[in-house]
Short mmCIF file of C-alpha atoms in Angstrom, two decimals:
data_model
loop_
_atom_site.label_atom_id
_atom_site.label_comp_id
_atom_site.label_asym_id
_atom_site.label_seq_id
_atom_site.Cartn_x
_atom_site.Cartn_y
_atom_site.Cartn_z
CA MET T 1 -41.88 6.56 16.32
CA ARG T 2 -43.67 4.24 13.86
CA TYR T 3 -43.68 7.10 11.35
CA THR T 4 -39.93 7.50 11.57
CA LEU T 5 -39.00 3.96 10.64
CA SER T 6 -41.90 2.93 8.39
CA LEU T 7 -41.00 1.60 5.01
CA ILE T 8 -41.57 3.85 2.02
CA LEU T 9 -41.80 1.10 -0.54
CA VAL T 10 -45.22 0.98 -2.17
CA CYS T 11 -46.24 -1.98 -4.22
CA SER T 12 -49.34 -3.92 -5.07
CA PHE T 13 -49.87 -7.54 -4.19
CA SER T 14 -52.37 -10.18 -5.15
CA SER T 15 -52.61 -13.69 -3.84
CA SER T 16 -55.01 -14.92 -6.52
CA LEU T 17 -53.75 -17.21 -9.24
CA LEU T 18 -54.00 -16.18 -12.85
CA ALA T 19 -54.61 -18.54 -15.72
CA ASP T 20 -51.96 -18.85 -18.42
CA ASP T 21 -53.69 -16.22 -20.55
CA GLY T 22 -53.51 -13.68 -17.72
CA LYS T 23 -57.21 -13.85 -16.85
CA PRO T 24 -58.49 -14.79 -13.39
CA ALA T 25 -58.63 -18.51 -12.81
CA ASP T 26 -61.92 -20.24 -13.40
CA PRO T 27 -63.63 -20.71 -10.02
CA LYS T 28 -64.86 -24.11 -11.25
CA GLU T 29 -61.34 -25.39 -11.90
CA GLU T 30 -60.17 -28.56 -10.14
CA LYS T 31 -59.12 -28.52 -6.51
CA VAL T 32 -55.50 -27.81 -5.64
CA THR T 33 -54.36 -30.87 -3.69
CA TYR T 34 -51.22 -32.19 -2.08
CA GLN T 35 -51.29 -35.43 -4.06
CA ASP T 36 -51.78 -33.92 -7.51
CA HIS T 37 -50.07 -30.53 -7.32
CA VAL T 38 -47.99 -29.89 -4.20
CA LEU T 39 -46.20 -33.22 -3.74
CA PRO T 40 -44.40 -33.06 -7.13
CA LEU T 41 -43.27 -29.52 -6.35
CA LEU T 42 -42.03 -30.32 -2.84
CA ARG T 43 -40.24 -33.45 -4.03
CA MET T 44 -38.42 -31.44 -6.67
CA ARG T 45 -37.50 -28.50 -4.43
CA CYS T 46 -37.23 -29.99 -0.94
CA GLY T 47 -37.38 -33.78 -1.19
CA SER T 48 -33.64 -34.45 -1.21
CA CYS T 49 -33.27 -33.10 2.35
CA HIS T 50 -36.73 -33.62 3.85
CA ASN T 51 -37.93 -37.12 3.07
CA ALA T 52 -38.84 -40.15 5.11
CA ASN T 53 -35.23 -41.35 5.05
CA ASP T 54 -33.52 -37.99 5.57
CA LYS T 55 -35.53 -35.87 8.00
CA LYS T 56 -33.47 -32.70 8.29
CA GLY T 57 -34.99 -30.52 10.99
CA GLY T 58 -37.46 -33.35 11.62
CA LEU T 59 -39.48 -32.25 8.57
CA VAL T 60 -40.80 -34.69 5.96
CA VAL T 61 -42.45 -33.25 2.83
CA ASP T 62 -43.12 -36.38 0.77
CA GLN T 63 -45.78 -37.72 3.16
CA TYR T 64 -48.93 -35.68 3.76
CA ALA T 65 -49.46 -36.64 7.41
CA ALA T 66 -45.82 -35.99 8.28
CA LEU T 67 -45.86 -32.63 6.50
CA MET T 68 -48.96 -31.51 8.38
CA GLU T 69 -47.42 -32.64 11.67
CA GLY T 70 -44.39 -30.42 11.06
CA GLY T 71 -40.80 -30.64 12.26
CA SER T 72 -38.65 -29.66 15.20
CA SER T 73 -39.79 -26.02 14.87
CA GLY T 74 -43.46 -26.95 15.22
CA SER T 75 -46.31 -27.11 12.72
CA SER T 76 -45.39 -26.19 9.17
CA ILE T 77 -48.79 -25.71 7.54
CA GLU T 78 -51.80 -23.75 8.88
CA PRO T 79 -54.75 -24.69 6.63
CA GLY T 80 -56.54 -21.57 5.48
CA ASP T 81 -53.73 -19.10 6.22
CA ALA T 82 -50.48 -19.09 4.26
CA ASN T 83 -49.12 -16.18 6.31
CA LEU T 84 -49.26 -18.32 9.45
CA SER T 85 -47.67 -21.33 7.74
CA TYR T 86 -44.03 -21.61 8.77
CA LEU T 87 -43.00 -23.60 5.68
CA PHE T 88 -44.52 -20.95 3.41
CA SER T 89 -42.54 -18.19 5.14
CA LEU T 90 -39.34 -20.20 4.61
CA VAL T 91 -39.81 -20.82 0.89
CA THR T 92 -40.77 -17.18 0.35
CA HIS T 93 -37.53 -16.19 2.16
CA GLU T 94 -39.48 -14.15 4.71
CA SER T 95 -38.12 -16.22 7.61
CA GLU T 96 -34.88 -17.98 8.44
CA PRO T 97 -33.53 -20.44 7.44
CA LYS T 98 -34.39 -19.62 3.84
CA MET T 99 -35.45 -22.60 1.76
CA PRO T 100 -34.11 -24.07 -0.43
CA PRO T 101 -30.77 -23.20 1.21
CA ASN T 102 -28.18 -21.29 -0.80
CA ALA T 103 -30.62 -20.88 -3.66
CA ASP T 104 -32.96 -18.28 -5.11
CA ARG T 105 -36.53 -18.00 -3.93
CA LEU T 106 -39.01 -20.29 -5.64
CA PRO T 107 -40.53 -18.91 -8.85
CA ASP T 108 -43.66 -16.81 -8.38
CA ASN T 109 -45.93 -19.40 -9.99
CA GLU T 110 -44.76 -22.07 -7.54
CA ILE T 111 -45.18 -19.69 -4.60
CA ALA T 112 -48.69 -18.90 -5.85
CA LEU T 113 -49.50 -22.61 -6.09
CA LEU T 114 -48.41 -23.24 -2.51
CA ARG T 115 -50.34 -20.21 -1.29
CA LYS T 116 -53.53 -21.29 -3.05
CA TRP T 117 -53.22 -24.85 -1.74
CA ILE T 118 -52.87 -23.60 1.84
CA GLU T 119 -55.56 -20.91 1.57
CA LEU T 120 -58.06 -23.46 0.21
CA GLY T 121 -57.52 -25.75 3.18
CA ALA T 122 -54.36 -27.75 2.33
CA LEU T 123 -56.32 -30.69 0.87
CA GLU T 124 -54.62 -34.09 0.66
CA ASN T 125 -56.46 -35.32 -2.45
CA ALA T 126 -59.47 -34.60 -4.64
CA GLY T 127 -61.78 -36.38 -2.20
CA SER T 128 -60.62 -34.39 0.84
CA LYS T 129 -62.62 -31.64 2.52
CA ALA T 130 -61.10 -28.41 3.80
CA ASN T 131 -60.38 -28.42 7.51
CA ILE T 132 -59.86 -24.73 8.17
CA LYS T 133 -59.88 -23.78 11.83
CA PRO T 134 -62.52 -21.19 12.69
CA LYS T 135 -61.18 -17.84 13.83
CA SER T 136 -61.10 -17.38 17.57
CA THR T 137 -63.29 -14.75 19.19
CA ILE T 138 -62.71 -12.55 22.20
CA ALA T 139 -65.38 -12.17 24.84
CA LYS T 140 -66.72 -8.73 25.72
CA ILE T 141 -65.81 -7.57 29.23
CA MET T 142 -66.91 -4.77 31.52
CA VAL T 143 -64.85 -1.61 31.20
CA SER T 144 -62.79 -1.05 34.33
CA THR T 145 -59.68 0.91 35.26
CA GLY T 146 -59.13 -1.10 38.46
CA ARG T 147 -56.84 -4.04 39.06
CA PRO T 148 -58.41 -7.29 37.83
CA ALA T 149 -59.12 -10.03 40.34
CA GLU T 150 -56.66 -12.29 38.52
CA VAL T 151 -53.59 -10.73 36.91
CA ALA T 152 -52.50 -12.38 33.67
CA PHE T 153 -48.95 -13.74 33.53
CA PRO T 154 -47.39 -16.36 31.21
CA ALA T 155 -48.07 -19.83 32.59
CA LYS T 156 -45.06 -21.27 30.78
CA PHE T 157 -42.12 -20.30 28.60
CA LEU T 158 -43.86 -18.93 25.52
CA GLY T 159 -41.41 -20.23 22.94
CA ASP T 160 -37.93 -20.00 21.49
CA PRO T 161 -36.97 -17.11 19.19
CA VAL T 162 -38.14 -17.72 15.63
CA VAL T 163 -35.35 -15.66 14.09
CA ARG T 164 -31.83 -14.77 15.18
CA THR T 165 -30.32 -11.91 13.19
CA THR T 166 -26.68 -10.87 12.91
CA GLN T 167 -27.61 -7.30 13.83
CA LEU T 168 -30.18 -5.75 16.13
CA ASN T 169 -33.32 -4.19 14.67
CA ALA T 170 -34.49 -0.78 15.83
CA VAL T 171 -37.13 -0.94 18.55
CA THR T 172 -40.27 -0.25 16.51
CA ALA T 173 -42.73 -1.23 19.24
CA LEU T 174 -42.67 -1.47 23.04
CA THR T 175 -45.33 -1.82 25.72
CA VAL T 176 -45.74 -2.93 29.34
CA SER T 177 -48.59 -4.73 31.07
CA PRO T 178 -50.77 -2.44 33.20
CA TRP T 179 -50.90 -4.96 36.06
CA ALA T 180 -47.98 -7.40 35.77
CA PRO T 181 -44.18 -7.00 35.51
CA LEU T 182 -44.17 -7.75 31.78
CA ALA T 183 -42.79 -5.95 28.74
CA ALA T 184 -43.29 -6.80 25.06
CA VAL T 185 -40.57 -5.77 22.60
CA SER T 186 -40.64 -5.85 18.81
CA GLY T 187 -38.31 -8.14 16.87
CA HIS T 188 -37.89 -9.42 13.34
CA HIS T 189 -41.04 -11.50 12.66
CA GLN T 190 -41.48 -11.98 16.41
CA ILE T 191 -42.33 -10.38 19.75
CA ALA T 192 -40.16 -10.93 22.82
CA ILE T 193 -41.78 -11.01 26.28
CA TYR T 194 -39.58 -10.01 29.23
CA ASN T 195 -40.03 -10.00 32.99
CA THR T 196 -39.44 -6.36 33.99
CA THR T 197 -38.29 -7.34 37.48
CA SER T 198 -35.57 -9.82 36.50
CA LEU T 199 -35.20 -8.68 32.84
CA GLN T 200 -35.28 -12.37 31.90
CA LEU T 201 -36.88 -13.59 28.68
CA MET T 202 -40.33 -15.14 29.20
CA GLY T 203 -40.55 -16.38 25.62
CA VAL T 204 -41.18 -15.24 22.08
CA LEU T 205 -44.44 -14.97 20.11
CA PRO T 206 -44.06 -15.53 16.34
CA PHE T 207 -45.29 -12.72 14.11
CA PRO T 208 -44.90 -14.08 10.56
CA GLU T 209 -46.94 -11.14 9.27
CA GLY T 210 -43.70 -9.11 9.28
CA GLN T 211 -42.29 -6.36 11.48
CA PRO T 212 -44.36 -5.38 14.54
CA HIS T 213 -44.91 -1.60 14.56
CA ILE T 214 -47.33 -1.36 17.47
CA LEU T 215 -47.74 -3.44 20.64
CA LYS T 216 -50.36 -2.87 23.33
CA PHE T 217 -51.72 -4.85 26.25
CA SER T 218 -55.46 -4.80 26.79
CA ARG T 219 -56.62 -2.61 29.69
CA ASN T 220 -56.99 -5.66 31.94
CA GLY T 221 -53.61 -7.06 30.84
CA ALA T 222 -55.01 -10.41 29.66
CA LEU T 223 -54.38 -9.81 25.95
CA LEU T 224 -51.48 -8.55 23.89
CA MET T 225 -52.25 -6.84 20.60
CA ALA T 226 -49.64 -6.64 17.83
CA GLY T 227 -49.92 -4.69 14.60
CA GLY T 228 -47.47 -4.53 11.73
CA GLY T 229 -46.68 -6.21 8.46
CA ARG T 230 -44.55 -5.72 5.38
CA GLY T 231 -44.14 -2.24 3.98
CA GLY T 232 -45.93 -1.78 0.69
CA ALA T 233 -47.32 -5.32 0.78
CA SER T 234 -49.50 -6.34 3.72
CA GLY T 235 -50.60 -5.45 7.22
CA LYS T 236 -52.59 -7.07 10.01
CA VAL T 237 -53.41 -6.93 13.72
CA VAL T 238 -53.10 -10.07 15.84
CA VAL T 239 -54.26 -10.55 19.44
CA PHE T 240 -52.52 -13.05 21.76
CA ASP T 241 -53.53 -14.60 25.06
CA VAL T 242 -50.91 -13.45 27.59
CA ARG T 243 -51.13 -16.61 29.71
CA THR T 244 -50.74 -19.14 26.90
CA GLY T 245 -49.34 -17.21 23.95
CA GLU T 246 -52.24 -18.50 21.85
CA ARG T 247 -53.46 -16.41 18.92
CA LYS T 248 -57.01 -15.35 19.71
CA ILE T 249 -57.96 -13.32 16.66
CA GLU T 250 -56.52 -11.46 13.70
CA VAL T 251 -58.14 -8.61 11.81
CA GLY T 252 -57.35 -6.40 8.86
CA ALA T 253 -56.13 -7.13 5.37
CA GLU T 254 -54.12 -4.00 4.67
CA TYR T 255 -51.97 -3.51 1.58
CA ASP T 256 -49.30 -1.89 3.73
CA ALA T 257 -47.98 -2.30 7.25
CA VAL T 258 -50.18 -1.34 10.20
CA LEU T 259 -48.47 1.52 12.08
CA GLY T 260 -51.06 2.36 14.74
CA ALA T 261 -53.69 0.18 16.42
CA ASP T 262 -55.51 -0.45 19.68
CA ILE T 263 -58.09 -2.79 21.21
CA SER T 264 -61.05 -1.20 22.97
CA PRO T 265 -61.30 -1.51 26.78
CA ASP T 266 -64.33 -3.80 26.48
CA GLN T 267 -62.43 -5.89 23.89
CA THR T 268 -65.16 -5.64 21.25
CA MET T 269 -63.32 -3.46 18.72
CA ILE T 270 -59.89 -3.11 17.15
CA ALA T 271 -58.93 0.13 15.43
CA LEU T 272 -55.99 0.35 13.03
CA GLY T 273 -54.33 2.62 10.51
CA GLY T 274 -51.19 3.08 8.46
CA PRO T 275 -49.78 4.44 5.19
CA LYS T 276 -53.12 4.05 3.40
CA LYS T 277 -54.47 6.96 5.54
CA MET T 278 -57.63 5.03 6.43
CA LEU T 279 -58.80 4.55 10.00
CA ARG T 280 -60.58 1.21 10.14
CA VAL T 281 -62.44 -0.32 13.10
CA TYR T 282 -63.18 -4.05 13.26
CA SER T 283 -65.36 -6.29 15.39
CA THR T 284 -63.44 -8.80 17.50
CA ALA T 285 -66.47 -11.10 17.50
CA THR T 286 -66.71 -11.52 13.74
CA GLY T 287 -63.55 -9.97 12.33
CA GLU T 288 -65.71 -7.78 10.10
CA MET T 289 -65.06 -4.08 9.59
CA LEU T 290 -67.53 -1.90 11.50
CA TYR T 291 -66.61 1.41 9.89
CA GLU T 292 -63.78 3.37 8.31
CA GLN T 293 -62.85 7.06 8.19
CA LYS T 294 -61.02 8.95 5.45
CA LYS T 295 -60.28 12.14 7.39
CA HIS T 296 -56.48 11.75 7.47
CA THR T 297 -54.40 13.14 4.62
CA ASP T 298 -51.17 11.28 5.39
CA TRP T 299 -49.94 8.11 7.04
CA ILE T 300 -51.74 7.29 10.28
CA THR T 301 -49.05 6.95 12.93
CA ALA T 302 -50.96 6.45 16.20
CA VAL T 303 -54.34 5.11 17.34
CA GLU T 304 -55.69 4.73 20.89
CA PHE T 305 -59.05 4.23 22.62
CA SER T 306 -59.74 6.25 25.75
CA PRO T 307 -59.61 4.15 28.96
CA ASP T 308 -63.39 4.41 29.37
CA GLY T 309 -63.91 3.26 25.78
CA VAL T 310 -66.00 6.27 24.77
CA LEU T 311 -63.51 8.02 22.48
CA LEU T 312 -60.90 7.03 19.91
CA ALA T 313 -57.91 9.18 18.94
CA SER T 314 -55.95 8.90 15.70
CA ALA T 315 -52.98 10.92 14.45
CA ASP T 316 -50.98 11.26 11.26
CA ARG T 317 -47.67 12.60 9.96
CA ALA T 318 -49.32 15.68 8.42
CA ASN T 319 -50.05 17.19 11.89
CA GLY T 320 -53.54 15.72 11.92
CA LEU T 321 -55.03 14.72 15.27
CA VAL T 322 -58.67 13.63 15.42
CA VAL T 323 -60.87 12.34 18.25
CA TRP T 324 -63.83 10.15 17.29
CA GLU T 325 -66.81 8.65 19.04
CA ALA T 326 -65.60 5.08 19.35
CA GLU T 327 -68.98 3.41 18.91
CA THR T 328 -70.26 5.37 15.93
CA GLY T 329 -67.13 6.70 14.26
CA ARG T 330 -68.50 10.24 14.26
CA GLN T 331 -65.92 13.02 14.58
CA PHE T 332 -65.74 14.45 18.08
CA TYR T 333 -62.82 16.91 17.84
CA ASP T 334 -60.31 17.98 15.23
CA LEU T 335 -57.32 19.01 17.36
CA GLN T 336 -55.06 21.48 15.57
CA GLY T 337 -51.82 22.96 16.84
CA HIS T 338 -48.83 20.74 16.11
CA GLN T 339 -46.39 21.94 13.47
CA GLY T 340 -44.83 18.57 12.70
CA ALA T 341 -45.73 14.94 12.21
CA ILE T 342 -47.50 13.48 15.24
CA THR T 343 -45.65 10.42 16.47
CA ASP T 344 -47.70 9.13 19.39
CA VAL T 345 -50.79 9.65 21.56
CA SER T 346 -51.69 8.55 25.10
CA TRP T 347 -54.79 9.05 27.24
CA ARG T 348 -54.73 10.10 30.87
CA PRO T 349 -56.22 7.32 33.03
CA ASP T 350 -59.40 9.35 33.68
CA SER T 351 -60.02 9.75 29.89
CA ASN T 352 -60.34 13.55 30.26
CA VAL T 353 -56.98 14.51 28.72
CA LEU T 354 -55.16 13.32 25.60
CA ALA T 355 -51.37 13.70 25.26
CA SER T 356 -49.66 13.89 21.88
CA SER T 357 -45.98 13.95 20.87
CA SER T 358 -44.69 15.44 17.65
CA MET T 359 -41.66 15.94 15.46
CA ASP T 360 -42.06 19.66 16.22
CA SER T 361 -40.30 18.68 19.51
CA ASN T 362 -43.41 19.35 21.59
CA VAL T 363 -45.75 17.38 23.79
CA SER T 364 -49.30 18.75 23.96
CA LEU T 365 -52.17 18.06 26.36
CA TRP T 366 -55.75 18.35 25.08
CA GLU T 367 -58.81 18.46 27.35
CA MET T 368 -61.99 16.74 26.22
CA GLN T 369 -64.53 19.26 27.55
CA ASN T 370 -63.95 21.74 24.73
CA GLY T 371 -61.14 20.19 22.72
CA THR T 372 -58.62 22.89 23.64
CA ARG T 373 -54.90 22.54 24.15
CA ILE T 374 -54.20 23.18 27.83
CA LYS T 375 -50.45 22.51 27.85
CA ASN T 376 -47.67 22.56 25.27
CA TRP T 377 -43.95 22.32 25.95
CA GLY T 378 -40.70 21.51 24.23
CA ALA T 379 -39.88 17.98 25.33
CA HIS T 380 -37.09 16.81 23.01
CA GLY T 381 -34.87 18.73 20.65
CA GLY T 382 -35.08 17.32 17.14
CA GLY T 383 -38.41 15.65 17.76
CA ALA T 384 -40.48 13.93 20.45
CA GLU T 385 -40.94 10.32 19.33
CA ALA T 386 -43.17 8.78 22.01
CA VAL T 387 -45.33 9.60 25.03
CA ASP T 388 -46.98 7.41 27.66
CA TYR T 389 -49.19 8.32 30.62
CA THR T 390 -48.39 6.63 33.91
CA ARG T 391 -51.01 5.18 36.21
CA ASP T 392 -50.76 8.19 38.56
CA GLY T 393 -51.12 10.82 35.82
CA ASN T 394 -47.46 11.61 35.12
CA LEU T 395 -45.94 11.20 31.65
CA VAL T 396 -42.80 9.63 30.20
CA THR T 397 -41.39 10.68 26.83
CA THR T 398 -38.41 9.95 24.63
CA GLY T 399 -37.01 11.52 21.51
CA ARG T 400 -34.22 12.48 19.17
CA ASP T 401 -32.02 14.05 21.82
CA ASN T 402 -31.11 10.54 23.12
CA VAL T 403 -32.84 11.29 26.44
CA THR T 404 -35.93 9.88 28.14
CA ARG T 405 -37.83 12.11 30.56
CA LEU T 406 -40.43 11.88 33.32
CA TRP T 407 -42.88 14.79 33.65
CA ASN T 408 -45.65 15.65 36.07
CA GLY T 409 -49.20 16.10 34.83
CA ASP T 410 -48.64 19.81 34.12
CA GLY T 411 -45.53 19.30 32.01
CA GLY T 412 -43.02 20.03 34.75
CA LYS T 413 -39.88 17.96 34.38
CA ILE T 414 -39.23 15.50 37.20
CA ARG T 415 -36.19 13.64 35.96
CA ASP T 416 -33.94 12.90 32.96
CA PHE T 417 -32.89 9.36 32.06
CA GLY T 418 -29.68 9.06 30.05
CA GLY T 419 -27.65 6.17 28.75
CA MET T 420 -29.27 5.43 25.38
CA ALA T 421 -26.85 4.66 22.54
CA GLN T 422 -29.02 6.39 19.93
CA PHE T 423 -32.22 8.42 19.84
CA GLY T 424 -35.32 7.02 21.46
CA LEU T 425 -38.26 5.64 19.50
CA GLU T 426 -40.54 4.00 22.08
CA VAL T 427 -41.24 4.58 25.77
CA ALA T 428 -43.26 2.96 28.56
CA TYR T 429 -43.65 3.23 32.33
CA ASP T 430 -44.04 0.04 34.36
CA ALA T 431 -46.16 0.92 37.38
CA GLU T 432 -45.64 -2.51 38.96
CA THR T 433 -41.87 -2.07 39.28
CA LYS T 434 -41.70 1.75 39.04
CA ARG T 435 -39.32 1.41 36.14
CA VAL T 436 -38.99 3.43 32.95
CA LEU T 437 -38.31 1.64 29.66
CA ALA T 438 -37.25 3.22 26.37
CA GLY T 439 -36.30 1.58 23.07
CA ASP T 440 -33.87 3.24 20.69
CA LEU T 441 -32.67 3.11 17.11
CA SER T 442 -29.79 0.77 17.99
CA GLY T 443 -32.17 -2.01 19.04
CA PHE T 444 -31.77 -1.80 22.81
CA VAL T 445 -34.39 -1.16 25.48
CA THR T 446 -32.85 0.64 28.45
CA VAL T 447 -34.47 0.07 31.85
CA TRP T 448 -34.13 2.70 34.59
CA ASN T 449 -35.23 3.02 38.20
CA GLY T 450 -37.99 5.60 37.98
CA ASP T 451 -37.22 6.99 41.44
CA ASP T 452 -33.54 7.86 40.98
CA GLY T 453 -32.81 7.53 37.24
CA GLN T 454 -30.20 4.79 37.68
CA VAL T 455 -29.78 2.34 34.79
CA ILE T 456 -30.89 -1.14 35.89
CA GLY T 457 -30.10 -3.00 32.69
CA LYS T 458 -30.80 -3.43 28.99
CA ILE T 459 -32.80 -5.86 26.86
CA ASP T 460 -32.82 -6.05 23.08
CA THR T 461 -34.75 -6.99 19.95
CA ASN T 462 -32.69 -10.10 19.24
CA PRO T 463 -33.15 -12.43 22.24
CA PRO T 464 -31.05 -15.59 22.58
CA THR T 465 -32.43 -19.07 21.98
CA ILE T 466 -32.75 -21.62 24.76
CA ALA T 467 -29.80 -23.50 23.26
CA MET T 468 -27.72 -20.32 23.40
CA LEU T 469 -28.76 -19.71 27.00
CA MET T 470 -27.86 -23.29 27.89
CA ASP T 471 -24.50 -22.97 26.13
CA SER T 472 -23.89 -19.71 27.94
CA ALA T 473 -24.86 -21.29 31.27
CA ALA T 474 -22.61 -24.27 30.56
CA LYS T 475 -19.75 -21.95 29.65
CA THR T 476 -20.33 -19.91 32.78
CA ALA T 477 -20.44 -23.10 34.86
CA ALA T 478 -17.23 -24.35 33.24
CA GLU T 479 -15.54 -21.02 33.86
CA ALA T 480 -16.76 -21.08 37.46
CA GLU T 481 -15.49 -24.65 37.88
CA THR T 482 -12.11 -23.68 36.42
CA ALA T 483 -11.95 -20.66 38.69
CA ALA T 484 -12.90 -22.84 41.66
CA GLN T 485 -10.21 -25.36 40.76
CA GLN T 486 -7.65 -22.59 40.41
CA LYS T 487 -8.72 -21.15 43.75
CA ALA T 488 -8.56 -24.59 45.36
CA ALA T 489 -5.07 -25.11 43.92
CA ALA T 490 -4.00 -21.72 45.24
CA VAL T 491 -5.43 -22.54 48.67
CA ALA T 492 -3.67 -25.92 48.63
CA ALA T 493 -0.37 -24.27 47.69
CA GLN T 494 -0.83 -21.74 50.46
CA GLN T 495 -1.67 -24.50 52.92
CA LYS T 496 1.46 -26.42 51.86
CA GLN T 497 3.55 -23.30 52.28
CA MET T 498 2.11 -22.81 55.76
CA ALA T 499 2.74 -26.46 56.59
CA ASP T 500 6.34 -26.16 55.38
CA LEU T 501 6.82 -23.03 57.46
CA GLU T 502 5.31 -24.75 60.48
CA ALA T 503 7.61 -27.78 60.00
CA LYS T 504 10.66 -25.55 59.66
CA ALA T 505 9.63 -23.58 62.73
CA LYS T 506 9.22 -26.85 64.62
CA GLN T 507 12.71 -27.96 63.57
CA VAL T 508 14.17 -24.63 64.67
CA ALA T 509 12.31 -24.88 67.97
CA GLU T 510 13.52 -28.44 68.54
CA ALA T 511 17.12 -27.45 67.74
CA ALA T 512 16.83 -24.48 70.07
CA ALA T 513 15.44 -26.73 72.79
CA LYS T 514 18.33 -29.17 72.35
CA ALA T 515 20.84 -26.33 72.42
CA LEU T 516 19.20 -24.93 75.52
CA ALA T 517 19.23 -28.36 77.16
CA ALA T 518 22.91 -28.79 76.29
CA ALA T 519 23.69 -25.36 77.62
CA GLN T 520 21.77 -26.09 80.78
CA ALA T 521 23.62 -29.44 81.17
CA SER T 522 26.97 -27.72 80.68
CA THR T 523 26.12 -25.13 83.29
CA THR T 524 25.05 -27.83 85.72
CA ALA T 525 28.29 -29.78 85.19
CA LYS T 526 30.37 -26.66 85.68
CA ASN T 527 28.55 -25.84 88.88
CA THR T 528 29.01 -29.40 90.10
CA ALA T 529 32.74 -29.31 89.33
CA GLN T 530 33.08 -26.04 91.14
CA GLN T 531 31.23 -27.48 94.11
CA VAL T 532 33.48 -30.57 94.07
CA ALA T 533 36.59 -28.44 93.75
CA THR T 534 35.48 -26.25 96.62
CA THR T 535 34.69 -29.27 98.77
CA THR T 536 38.02 -30.91 98.01
CA GLU T 537 39.90 -27.71 98.76
CA GLY T 538 38.18 -27.47 102.13
CA GLN T 539 38.95 -31.08 102.92
CA VAL T 540 42.65 -30.57 102.07
CA THR T 541 42.79 -27.51 104.31
CA GLU T 542 41.22 -29.41 107.17
CA ALA T 543 43.69 -32.30 106.75
CA THR T 544 46.64 -29.93 106.70
CA ASN T 545 45.50 -28.23 109.88
CA ALA T 546 45.01 -31.59 111.58
CA LEU T 547 48.51 -32.68 110.60
CA LYS T 548 50.01 -29.50 111.98
CA GLN T 549 48.20 -30.02 115.24
CA ALA T 550 49.50 -33.58 115.48
CA GLU T 551 53.07 -32.53 114.89
CA ALA T 552 52.81 -29.94 117.57
CA VAL T 553 51.97 -32.50 120.15
#
């Protein structure tokens, strides 16, 4: 799963500026301001296309207020956070369209200057004060496994895709809401939200931190957590409000991408891990790290809190699987048995059993009374990449045999789901629609009917923009109109043909009637002539007889 596609590149990164002699900059140095430092740079690099007279993309860089307002894509600068600043991601070539266009990335010293200006509050001039927005907090809630009184669902379209790529990215993260027909799918610097009933796009959430490697809804479905980053450079976890798409909080400052993460059921903690082998747990109230554990000897690939919030499981690619006390971080169980990298973990809804999938092809079930493995079976030849418990205690898995499977709670196979183009990486079961979803290496998420295994449709990691959807709808409408016109023309031609046939038939009928009338008239005349002839003949006979009688007298 996340282990399979994680980047191997390892590099160090520092956002601090260095003085010309290579020493750290003097903390008492002058402020970095738009007027004195950033404006000359932006004029030189961007001013020809983005000025008050030529507002390409609606963006103006030579006026502070206009720059802070942003362009047609939204705000361009987020004071205090360069990673959330859209303009910064463009000039660093981490988002599209790359700026300046058809040119190399800005020199490192200019990138560093922009970063420092943004991180220090994006000041306008030396007399300005930093206006950095405070980090949002998330309220603690009661732990519950029942349906919430109000189910969270997007109140509006969450936004147009940030990036459109020429090729699909592998599905590195996939999750479904526990209470609403919603699915979240990883994309390049973004997260796509789909309606699992209609398979229509509900919008896209920007993730400028990099590639999402883990997506999870909170247990009540109100929040969406995303973890990821840039391999060998940075990693972070961000939490979104499902209804509004608003960023609620972000935690972590990893020097590599986050591969596994979860938010606790009471929403007070976020646990994360990745290539640095460290399990770290943060407070959602303050963003501060509560504790960290160094038990793992290789990349952490999966992290998940138990549904009751008591335990926390973490796994790595060196067969390591550990269960911790969530509150204290003390080790609870060290679960040994897998012979390959562990790719995923999932808790049974009652928190008593933990499922794990591994590159040894097996899925294992571990009970929490004694920490023993109670079930182990070969699920996918070549490697089991992902596992997910369903609400009723069944399991869905996917793996390197290009098949997704549904199992009962004892590991008995219920059904196979085929139709994936390449091997599966992520899997989820949507209890609201009784549908199975699996993402594969090719970038597609296949959606099946869980009851009969029939393919319902596919969604992907590269959703279309609204403009593309409108163009497609217009094209479809035009094609439909053309087809309707052609059909109308065909109907008109057929109607004309019928009318012509009817007219010809009428002519034939009229001619036949005339012929019949003529024939009838001829017959009548003949009969009349015969009658006249007969009458005349009789009269002649009578006259002859009368003459003979007269002569006789």
